[in-house]
Tab-separated table of C-alpha atoms in Angstrom:
chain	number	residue	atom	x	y	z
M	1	UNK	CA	-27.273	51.171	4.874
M	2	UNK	CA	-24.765	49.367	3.200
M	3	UNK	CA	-23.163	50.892	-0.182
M	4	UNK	CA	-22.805	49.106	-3.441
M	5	UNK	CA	-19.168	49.588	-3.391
M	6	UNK	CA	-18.911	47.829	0.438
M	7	UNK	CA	-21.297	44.487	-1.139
M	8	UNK	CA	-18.139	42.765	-3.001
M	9	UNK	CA	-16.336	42.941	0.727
M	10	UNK	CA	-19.337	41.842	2.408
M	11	UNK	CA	-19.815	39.094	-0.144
M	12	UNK	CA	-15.888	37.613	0.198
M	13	UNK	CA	-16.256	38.204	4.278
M	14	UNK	CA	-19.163	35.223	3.997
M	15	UNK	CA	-17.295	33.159	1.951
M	16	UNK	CA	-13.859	33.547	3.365
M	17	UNK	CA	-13.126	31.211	6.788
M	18	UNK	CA	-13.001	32.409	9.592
M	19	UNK	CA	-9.538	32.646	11.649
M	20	UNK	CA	-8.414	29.530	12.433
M	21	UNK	CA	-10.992	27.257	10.271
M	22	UNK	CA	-10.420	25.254	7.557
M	23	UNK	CA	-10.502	25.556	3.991
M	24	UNK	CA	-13.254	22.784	2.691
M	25	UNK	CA	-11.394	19.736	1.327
M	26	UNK	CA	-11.859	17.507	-1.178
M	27	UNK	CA	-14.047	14.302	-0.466
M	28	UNK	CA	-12.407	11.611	0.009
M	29	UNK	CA	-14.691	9.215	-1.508
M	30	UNK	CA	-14.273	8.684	-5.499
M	31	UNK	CA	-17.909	8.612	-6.040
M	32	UNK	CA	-18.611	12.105	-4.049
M	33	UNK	CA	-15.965	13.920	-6.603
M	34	UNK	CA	-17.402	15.858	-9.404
M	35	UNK	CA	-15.213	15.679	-12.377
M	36	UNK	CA	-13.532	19.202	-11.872
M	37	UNK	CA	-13.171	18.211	-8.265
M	38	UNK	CA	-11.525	14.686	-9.732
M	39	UNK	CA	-8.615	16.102	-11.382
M	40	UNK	CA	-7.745	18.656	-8.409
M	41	UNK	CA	-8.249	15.369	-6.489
M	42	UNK	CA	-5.252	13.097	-8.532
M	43	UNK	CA	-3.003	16.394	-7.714
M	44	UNK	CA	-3.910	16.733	-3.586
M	45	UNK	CA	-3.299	13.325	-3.463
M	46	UNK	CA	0.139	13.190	-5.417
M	47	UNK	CA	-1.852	10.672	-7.612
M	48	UNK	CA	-2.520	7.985	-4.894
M	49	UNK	CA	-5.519	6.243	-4.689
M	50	UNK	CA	-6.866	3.892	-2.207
M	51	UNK	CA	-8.520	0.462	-3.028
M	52	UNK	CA	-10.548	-1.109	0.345
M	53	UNK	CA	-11.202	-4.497	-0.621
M	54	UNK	CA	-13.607	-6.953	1.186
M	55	UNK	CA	-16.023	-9.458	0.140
M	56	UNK	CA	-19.685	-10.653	0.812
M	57	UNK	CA	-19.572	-13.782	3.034
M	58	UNK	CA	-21.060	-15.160	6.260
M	59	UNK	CA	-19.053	-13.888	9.598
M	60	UNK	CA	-20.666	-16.109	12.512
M	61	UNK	CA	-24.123	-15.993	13.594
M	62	UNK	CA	-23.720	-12.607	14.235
M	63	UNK	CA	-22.123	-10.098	12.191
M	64	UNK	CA	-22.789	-8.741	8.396
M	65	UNK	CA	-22.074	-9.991	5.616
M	66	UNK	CA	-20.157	-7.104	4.385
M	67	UNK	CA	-17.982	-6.955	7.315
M	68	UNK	CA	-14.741	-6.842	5.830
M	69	UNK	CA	-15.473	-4.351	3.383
M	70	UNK	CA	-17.274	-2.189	6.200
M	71	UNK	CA	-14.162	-2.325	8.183
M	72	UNK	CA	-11.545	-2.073	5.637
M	73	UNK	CA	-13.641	1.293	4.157
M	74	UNK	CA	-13.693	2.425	7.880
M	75	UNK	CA	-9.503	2.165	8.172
M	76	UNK	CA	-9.052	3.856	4.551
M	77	UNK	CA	-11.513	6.517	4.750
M	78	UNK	CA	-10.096	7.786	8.028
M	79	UNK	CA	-7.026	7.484	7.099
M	80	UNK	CA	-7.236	9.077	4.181
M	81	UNK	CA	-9.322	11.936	5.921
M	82	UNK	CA	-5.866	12.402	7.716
M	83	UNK	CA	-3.331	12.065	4.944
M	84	UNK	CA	-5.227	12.958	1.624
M	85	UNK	CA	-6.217	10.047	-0.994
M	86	UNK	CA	-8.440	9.028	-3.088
M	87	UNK	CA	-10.805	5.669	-1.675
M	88	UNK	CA	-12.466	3.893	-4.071
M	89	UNK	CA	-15.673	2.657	-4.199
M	90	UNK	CA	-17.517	-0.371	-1.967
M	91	UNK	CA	-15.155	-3.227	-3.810
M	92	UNK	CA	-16.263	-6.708	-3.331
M	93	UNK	CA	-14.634	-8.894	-6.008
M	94	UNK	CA	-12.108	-11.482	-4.024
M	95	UNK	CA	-11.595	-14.555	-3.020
M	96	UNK	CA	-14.127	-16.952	-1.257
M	97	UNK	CA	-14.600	-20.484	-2.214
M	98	UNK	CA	-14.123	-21.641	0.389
M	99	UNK	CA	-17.087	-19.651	1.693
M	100	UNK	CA	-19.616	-20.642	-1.228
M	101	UNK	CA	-21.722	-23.363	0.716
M	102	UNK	CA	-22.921	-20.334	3.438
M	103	UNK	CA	-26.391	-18.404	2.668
M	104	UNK	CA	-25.099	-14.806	1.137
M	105	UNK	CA	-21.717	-15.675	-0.290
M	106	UNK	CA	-21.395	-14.071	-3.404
M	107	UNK	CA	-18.291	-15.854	-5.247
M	108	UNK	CA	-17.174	-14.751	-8.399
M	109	UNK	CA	-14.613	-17.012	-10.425
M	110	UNK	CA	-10.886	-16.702	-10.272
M	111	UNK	CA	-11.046	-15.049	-13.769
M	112	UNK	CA	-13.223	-12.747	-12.824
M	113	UNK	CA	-11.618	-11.749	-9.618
M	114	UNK	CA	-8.633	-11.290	-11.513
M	115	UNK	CA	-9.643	-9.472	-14.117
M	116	UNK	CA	-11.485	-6.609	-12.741
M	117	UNK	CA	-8.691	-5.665	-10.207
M	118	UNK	CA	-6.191	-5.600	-13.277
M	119	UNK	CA	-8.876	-3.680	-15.386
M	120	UNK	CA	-9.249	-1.288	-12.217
M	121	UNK	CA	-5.755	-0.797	-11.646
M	122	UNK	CA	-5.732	0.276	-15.219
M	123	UNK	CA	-8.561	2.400	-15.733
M	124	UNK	CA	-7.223	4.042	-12.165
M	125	UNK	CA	-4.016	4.812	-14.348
M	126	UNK	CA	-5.711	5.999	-17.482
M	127	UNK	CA	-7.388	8.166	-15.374
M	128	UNK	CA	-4.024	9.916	-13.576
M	129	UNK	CA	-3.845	7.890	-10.520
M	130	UNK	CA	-0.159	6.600	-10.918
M	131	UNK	CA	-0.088	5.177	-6.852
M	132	UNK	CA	-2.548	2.244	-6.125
M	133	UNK	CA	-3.098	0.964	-2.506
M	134	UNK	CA	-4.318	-2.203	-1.581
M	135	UNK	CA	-6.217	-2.234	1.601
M	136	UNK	CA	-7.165	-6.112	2.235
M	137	UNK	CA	-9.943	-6.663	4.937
M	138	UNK	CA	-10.593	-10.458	3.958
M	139	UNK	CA	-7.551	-13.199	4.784
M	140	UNK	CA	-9.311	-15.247	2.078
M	141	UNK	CA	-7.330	-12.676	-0.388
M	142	UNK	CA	-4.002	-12.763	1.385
M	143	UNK	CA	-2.490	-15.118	-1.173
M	144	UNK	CA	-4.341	-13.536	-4.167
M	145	UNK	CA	-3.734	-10.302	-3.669
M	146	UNK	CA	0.486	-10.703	-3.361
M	147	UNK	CA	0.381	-12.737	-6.486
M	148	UNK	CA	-1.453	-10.251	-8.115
M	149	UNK	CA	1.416	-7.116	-7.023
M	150	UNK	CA	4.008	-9.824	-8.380
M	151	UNK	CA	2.607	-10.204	-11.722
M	152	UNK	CA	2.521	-6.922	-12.306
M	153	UNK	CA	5.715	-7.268	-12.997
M	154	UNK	CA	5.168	-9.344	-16.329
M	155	UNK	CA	4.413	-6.277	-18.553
M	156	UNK	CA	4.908	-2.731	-18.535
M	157	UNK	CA	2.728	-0.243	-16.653
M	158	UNK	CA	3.444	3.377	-16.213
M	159	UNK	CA	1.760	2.774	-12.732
M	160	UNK	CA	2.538	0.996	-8.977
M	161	UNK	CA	0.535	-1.808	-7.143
M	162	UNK	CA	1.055	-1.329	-3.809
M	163	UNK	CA	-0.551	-3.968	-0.506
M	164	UNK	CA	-0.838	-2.495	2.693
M	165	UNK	CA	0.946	-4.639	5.332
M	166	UNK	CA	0.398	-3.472	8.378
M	167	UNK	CA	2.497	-4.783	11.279
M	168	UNK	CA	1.768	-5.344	15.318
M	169	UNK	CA	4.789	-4.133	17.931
M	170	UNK	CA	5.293	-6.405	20.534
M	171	UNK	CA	4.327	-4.035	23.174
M	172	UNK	CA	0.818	-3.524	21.171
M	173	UNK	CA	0.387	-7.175	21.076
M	174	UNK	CA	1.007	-7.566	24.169
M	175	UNK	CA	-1.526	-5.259	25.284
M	176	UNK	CA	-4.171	-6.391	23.104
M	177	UNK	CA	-3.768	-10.088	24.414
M	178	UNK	CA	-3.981	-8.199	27.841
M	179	UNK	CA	-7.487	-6.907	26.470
M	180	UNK	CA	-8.480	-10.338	24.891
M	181	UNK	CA	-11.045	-12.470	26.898
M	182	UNK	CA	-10.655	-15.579	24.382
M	183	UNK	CA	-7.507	-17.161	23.145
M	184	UNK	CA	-8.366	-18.419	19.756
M	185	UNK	CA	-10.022	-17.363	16.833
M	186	UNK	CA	-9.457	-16.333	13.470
M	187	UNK	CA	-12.853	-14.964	11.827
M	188	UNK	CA	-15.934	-13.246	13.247
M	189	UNK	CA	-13.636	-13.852	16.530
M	190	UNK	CA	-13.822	-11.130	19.650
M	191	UNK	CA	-11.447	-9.108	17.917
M	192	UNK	CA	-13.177	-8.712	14.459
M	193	UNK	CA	-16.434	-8.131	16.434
M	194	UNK	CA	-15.091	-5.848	18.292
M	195	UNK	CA	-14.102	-3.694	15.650
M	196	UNK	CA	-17.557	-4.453	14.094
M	197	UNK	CA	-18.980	-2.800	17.866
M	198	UNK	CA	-16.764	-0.019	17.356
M	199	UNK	CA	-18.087	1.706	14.886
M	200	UNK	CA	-21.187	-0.337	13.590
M	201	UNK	CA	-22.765	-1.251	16.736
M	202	UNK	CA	-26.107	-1.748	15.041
M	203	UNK	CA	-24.752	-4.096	12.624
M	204	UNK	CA	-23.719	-6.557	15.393
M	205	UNK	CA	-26.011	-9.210	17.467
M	206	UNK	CA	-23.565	-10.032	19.966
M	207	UNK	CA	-27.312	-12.805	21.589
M	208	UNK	CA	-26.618	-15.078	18.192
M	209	UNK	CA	-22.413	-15.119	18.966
M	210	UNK	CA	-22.740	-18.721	20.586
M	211	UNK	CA	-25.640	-20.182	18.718
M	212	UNK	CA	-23.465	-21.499	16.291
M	213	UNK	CA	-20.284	-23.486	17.119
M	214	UNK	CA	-16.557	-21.306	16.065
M	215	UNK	CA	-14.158	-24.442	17.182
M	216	UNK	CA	-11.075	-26.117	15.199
M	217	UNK	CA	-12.603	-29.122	14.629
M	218	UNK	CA	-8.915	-30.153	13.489
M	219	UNK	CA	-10.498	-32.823	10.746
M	220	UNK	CA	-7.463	-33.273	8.526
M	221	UNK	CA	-4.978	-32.827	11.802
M	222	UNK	CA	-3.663	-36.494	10.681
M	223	UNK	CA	-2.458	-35.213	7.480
M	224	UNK	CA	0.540	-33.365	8.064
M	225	UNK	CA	2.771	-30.958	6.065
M	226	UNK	CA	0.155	-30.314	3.341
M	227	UNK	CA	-1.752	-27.464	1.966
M	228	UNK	CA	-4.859	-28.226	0.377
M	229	UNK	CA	-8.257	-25.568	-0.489
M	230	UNK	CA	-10.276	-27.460	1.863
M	231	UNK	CA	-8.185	-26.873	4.651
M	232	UNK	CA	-10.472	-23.955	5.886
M	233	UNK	CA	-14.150	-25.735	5.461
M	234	UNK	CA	-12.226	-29.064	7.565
M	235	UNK	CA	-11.182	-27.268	10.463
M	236	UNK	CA	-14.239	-24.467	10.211
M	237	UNK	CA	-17.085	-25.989	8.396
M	238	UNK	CA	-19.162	-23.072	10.302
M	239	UNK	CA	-16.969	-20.658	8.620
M	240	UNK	CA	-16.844	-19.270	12.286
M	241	UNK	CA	-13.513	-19.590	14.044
M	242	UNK	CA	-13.409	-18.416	17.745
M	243	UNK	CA	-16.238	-17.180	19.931
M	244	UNK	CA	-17.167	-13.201	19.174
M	245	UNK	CA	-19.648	-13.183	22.316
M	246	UNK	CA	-17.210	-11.439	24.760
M	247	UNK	CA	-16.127	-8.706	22.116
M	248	UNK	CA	-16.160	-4.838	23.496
M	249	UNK	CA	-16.001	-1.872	21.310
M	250	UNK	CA	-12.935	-0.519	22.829
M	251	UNK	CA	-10.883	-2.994	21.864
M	252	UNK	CA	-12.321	-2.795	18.163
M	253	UNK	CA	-11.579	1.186	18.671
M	254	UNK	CA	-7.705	-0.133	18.998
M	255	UNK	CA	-7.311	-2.216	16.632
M	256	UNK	CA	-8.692	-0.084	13.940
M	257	UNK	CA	-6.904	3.009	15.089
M	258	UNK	CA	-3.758	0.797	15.232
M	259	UNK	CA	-3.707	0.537	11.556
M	260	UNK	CA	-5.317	3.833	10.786
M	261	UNK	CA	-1.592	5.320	12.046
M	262	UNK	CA	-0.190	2.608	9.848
M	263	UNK	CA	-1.516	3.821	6.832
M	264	UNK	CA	-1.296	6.830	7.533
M	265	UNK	CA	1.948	6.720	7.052
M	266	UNK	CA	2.113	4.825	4.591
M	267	UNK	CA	-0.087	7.169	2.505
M	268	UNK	CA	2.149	9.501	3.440
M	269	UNK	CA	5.517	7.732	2.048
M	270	UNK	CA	4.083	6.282	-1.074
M	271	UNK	CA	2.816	10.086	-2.420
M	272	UNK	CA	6.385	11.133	-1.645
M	273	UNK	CA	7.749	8.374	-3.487
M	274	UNK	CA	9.841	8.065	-6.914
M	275	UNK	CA	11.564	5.389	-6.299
M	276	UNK	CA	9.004	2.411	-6.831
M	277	UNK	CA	8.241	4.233	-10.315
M	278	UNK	CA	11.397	4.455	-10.963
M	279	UNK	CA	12.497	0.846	-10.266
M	280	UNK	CA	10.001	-0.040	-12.029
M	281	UNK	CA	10.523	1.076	-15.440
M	282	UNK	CA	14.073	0.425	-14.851
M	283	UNK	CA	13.550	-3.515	-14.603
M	284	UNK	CA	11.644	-3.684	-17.436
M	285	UNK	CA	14.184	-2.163	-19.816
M	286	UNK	CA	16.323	-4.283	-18.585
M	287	UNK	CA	13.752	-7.520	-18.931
M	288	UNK	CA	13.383	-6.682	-22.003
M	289	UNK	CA	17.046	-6.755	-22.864
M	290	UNK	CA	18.325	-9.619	-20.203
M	291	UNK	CA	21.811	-10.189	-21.939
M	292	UNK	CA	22.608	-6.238	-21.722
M	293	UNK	CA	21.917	-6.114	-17.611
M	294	UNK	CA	24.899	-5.273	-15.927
M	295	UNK	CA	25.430	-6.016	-12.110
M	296	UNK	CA	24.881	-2.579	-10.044
């Protein structure tokens, strides 16, 4: 028989853990969190949040469309399991003209692009989230998205842009290369199908790999020390560079893992971090009064 006096004790033995387990967190995911759960959220994470950005373009014959963004949500979202943050939504919006004349390339224009990370970024701040990460998936964006931490410098903002750069040790380079079965590539190549197999496996179709050619057909080679925007489409008018047919998942499981660590810690750093803020605001008093700056 149990007494009414015992059911408040009985009642906070089910809800309490057990010994040992773990308190429910937070999602990680910024559309999962309720609103009450969002502001508890900007205060776990120390006000960091997470952008994975990737784009909709053609990767070979034989991966999706969406692999950047697939992978780059894959890296953030464990990471972030492991070092708390906020990960924002599927974000799309980069980069990819050079892309436009392959089936299921969605490319917005450059003011576009532009524009919605800045009104992101600011709407993240509005909104309490002081620490923005950049996690790039799509090399198409490399350029764009260091400008874009640059200017951010040109006017005040009570918050920090901040791009993931993840690095490769020698020893882990040399051990991938050990790994590698191909020599060249570059995109929808063994290594970015292998991290495709890795954790997607039923988003790859490693029979179309070689039905479509992935060589440098080196078109411009006799035009030396140039850039020019149709660099890409004259060496890779397949928008495939390498061969992804030998890819295996463990190698994938690697690479990701290789930069999950990497951010990691570098979630870790930036929510302990005062001094970006601080450097911040401090350059922009003094750009806005140049002929007062005094050397440090």
């Amino acid at each position: 028989m149990i007494y009414p006096r015992m059911l408040p004790l009985l009642l906070l033995a089910v809800w309490l853990p057990a010994a040992g387990q773990k308190v429910p967190v937070l999602p990680v995911q910024y559309e999962e969190l309720t609103s009450p759960q969002f502001v508890q959220a900007v205060k776990s994470s120390q006000a960091t949040c997470i952008i994975p950005i990737g784009i909709m373009e053609k990767h070979g014959p034989h991966l999706p469309l969406g692999t950047d963004l697939i992978d780059a949500r894959k890296i953030a979202l464990t990471a972030a399991a492991r070092e708390y943050a906020v990960v924002f939504p599927p974000y799309y919006f980069g980069q990819i003209n050079e892309a436009k004349h392959q089936p299921g390339t969605v490319a917005y224009s450059h003011e576009l692009v532009w524009n919605i990370l800045q009104e992101t970024c600011e709407d993240l701040a509005r909104n309490g989230m002081k620490k923005i990460i950049l996690v790039n998936g799509h090399g198409g964006n490399n350029y764009l998205l260091r400008y874009f931490c640059q200017v951010q410098l040109e006017r005040r903002h009570d918050y920090a842009v901040l791009l993931f750069a993840p690095s490769e040790d020698e020893a882990f380079i040399k051990k991938i290369a050990t790994m590698r079965k191909t020599q060249t590539g570059g995109h929808a190549d063994e290594t970015e199908t292998a991290m495709m197999l890795s954790h997607r496996p039923e988003l790859v179709h490693l029979d179309q790999a070689n039905t479509q050619s992935g060589a440098d057909q080196a078109r411009l080679a006799e035009l030396p020390f140039l850039f020019t925007g149709i660099w890409w489409y004259a060496r890779f008018p397949n928008h495939y560079a390498g061969d992804g047919a030998p890819a295996q998942a463990e190698l994938g499981r690697l690479l990701i893992e290789h930069e999950v660590e990497q951010l990691v810690k570098m979630i870790a750093s930036v929510k302990a971090d005062a001094k970006v803020l601080q450097f911040q605001q401090e350059f922009y008093n003094q750009a806005e009064q140049p002929l007062e700056t005094r050397p440090e």
